[in-house]
Amino acid sequence: MISYAPLWKTLKNKNISQYKLIKDYGIDNAQLQRLRKNAVIKTVTIDRLCQILDCKVEDIMEYIKD
């Protein structure tokens, strides 16, 4: 299972709110909702978040083995 829990920690550490992602960076609210639910998202969204947050993929997502 993919978890996006690291994303929320990274956002907090970088002082970037979800509101700022939507308003300033054009991240769709529906995509944030999918991230909250650990649902499937496009790799282009992951790429964009890494660019915005200046971070690595592992800073926004992790694989959790069952």
GROMACS .gro file of C-alpha atoms in nm:
model
   66
    1MET     CA    1   0.000   0.000   0.000
    2ILE     CA    2   0.119   0.351  -0.079
    3SER     CA    3   0.082   0.604   0.201
    4TYR     CA    4   0.109   0.979   0.157
    5ALA     CA    5   0.162   1.042   0.529
    6PRO     CA    6   0.512   1.182   0.466
    7LEU     CA    7   0.357   1.453   0.246
    8TRP     CA    8   0.173   1.610   0.537
    9LYS     CA    9   0.492   1.615   0.747
   10THR     CA   10   0.688   1.769   0.460
   11LEU     CA   11   0.421   2.035   0.406
   12LYS     CA   12   0.435   2.125   0.775
   13ASN     CA   13   0.816   2.136   0.776
   14LYS     CA   14   0.817   2.364   0.470
   15ASN     CA   15   0.536   2.583   0.609
   16ILE     CA   16   0.316   2.526   0.304
   17SER     CA   17  -0.056   2.482   0.364
   18GLN     CA   18  -0.299   2.283   0.155
   19TYR     CA   19  -0.473   2.611   0.078
   20LYS     CA   20  -0.146   2.750  -0.062
   21LEU     CA   21  -0.102   2.439  -0.279
   22ILE     CA   22  -0.445   2.503  -0.428
   23LYS     CA   23  -0.433   2.881  -0.466
   24ASP     CA   24  -0.065   2.951  -0.538
   25TYR     CA   25   0.048   2.633  -0.711
   26GLY     CA   26  -0.267   2.514  -0.887
   27ILE     CA   27  -0.289   2.173  -0.722
   28ASP     CA   28  -0.645   2.050  -0.762
   29ASN     CA   29  -0.847   2.007  -0.443
   30ALA     CA   30  -0.969   1.670  -0.576
   31GLN     CA   31  -0.606   1.552  -0.596
   32LEU     CA   32  -0.547   1.658  -0.236
   33GLN     CA   33  -0.857   1.466  -0.135
   34ARG     CA   34  -0.720   1.157  -0.310
   35LEU     CA   35  -0.388   1.204  -0.129
   36ARG     CA   36  -0.570   1.227   0.205
   37LYS     CA   37  -0.737   0.893   0.131
   38ASN     CA   38  -0.416   0.730   0.001
   39ALA     CA   39  -0.595   0.678  -0.330
   40VAL     CA   40  -0.441   0.649  -0.674
   41ILE     CA   41  -0.296   0.971  -0.813
   42LYS     CA   42  -0.111   1.051  -1.133
   43THR     CA   43   0.267   1.053  -1.137
   44VAL     CA   44   0.253   1.402  -1.285
   45THR     CA   45   0.097   1.515  -0.955
   46ILE     CA   46   0.376   1.349  -0.758
   47ASP     CA   47   0.631   1.515  -0.985
   48ARG     CA   48   0.467   1.855  -0.938
   49LEU     CA   49   0.459   1.819  -0.559
   50CYS     CA   50   0.829   1.729  -0.558
   51GLN     CA   51   0.902   2.042  -0.763
   52ILE     CA   52   0.692   2.266  -0.538
   53LEU     CA   53   0.835   2.125  -0.215
   54ASP     CA   54   1.188   2.083  -0.352
   55CYS     CA   55   1.199   1.731  -0.215
   56LYS     CA   56   1.241   1.366  -0.311
   57VAL     CA   57   0.958   1.123  -0.377
   58GLU     CA   58   1.020   0.950  -0.044
   59ASP     CA   59   0.947   1.283   0.129
   60ILE     CA   60   0.586   1.267   0.008
   61MET     CA   61   0.504   0.897  -0.015
   62GLU     CA   62   0.606   0.561   0.125
   63TYR     CA   63   0.535   0.197   0.056
   64ILE     CA   64   0.388   0.006   0.348
   65LYS     CA   65   0.422  -0.370   0.323
   66ASP     CA   66   0.120  -0.568   0.443
   0.00000   0.00000   0.00000
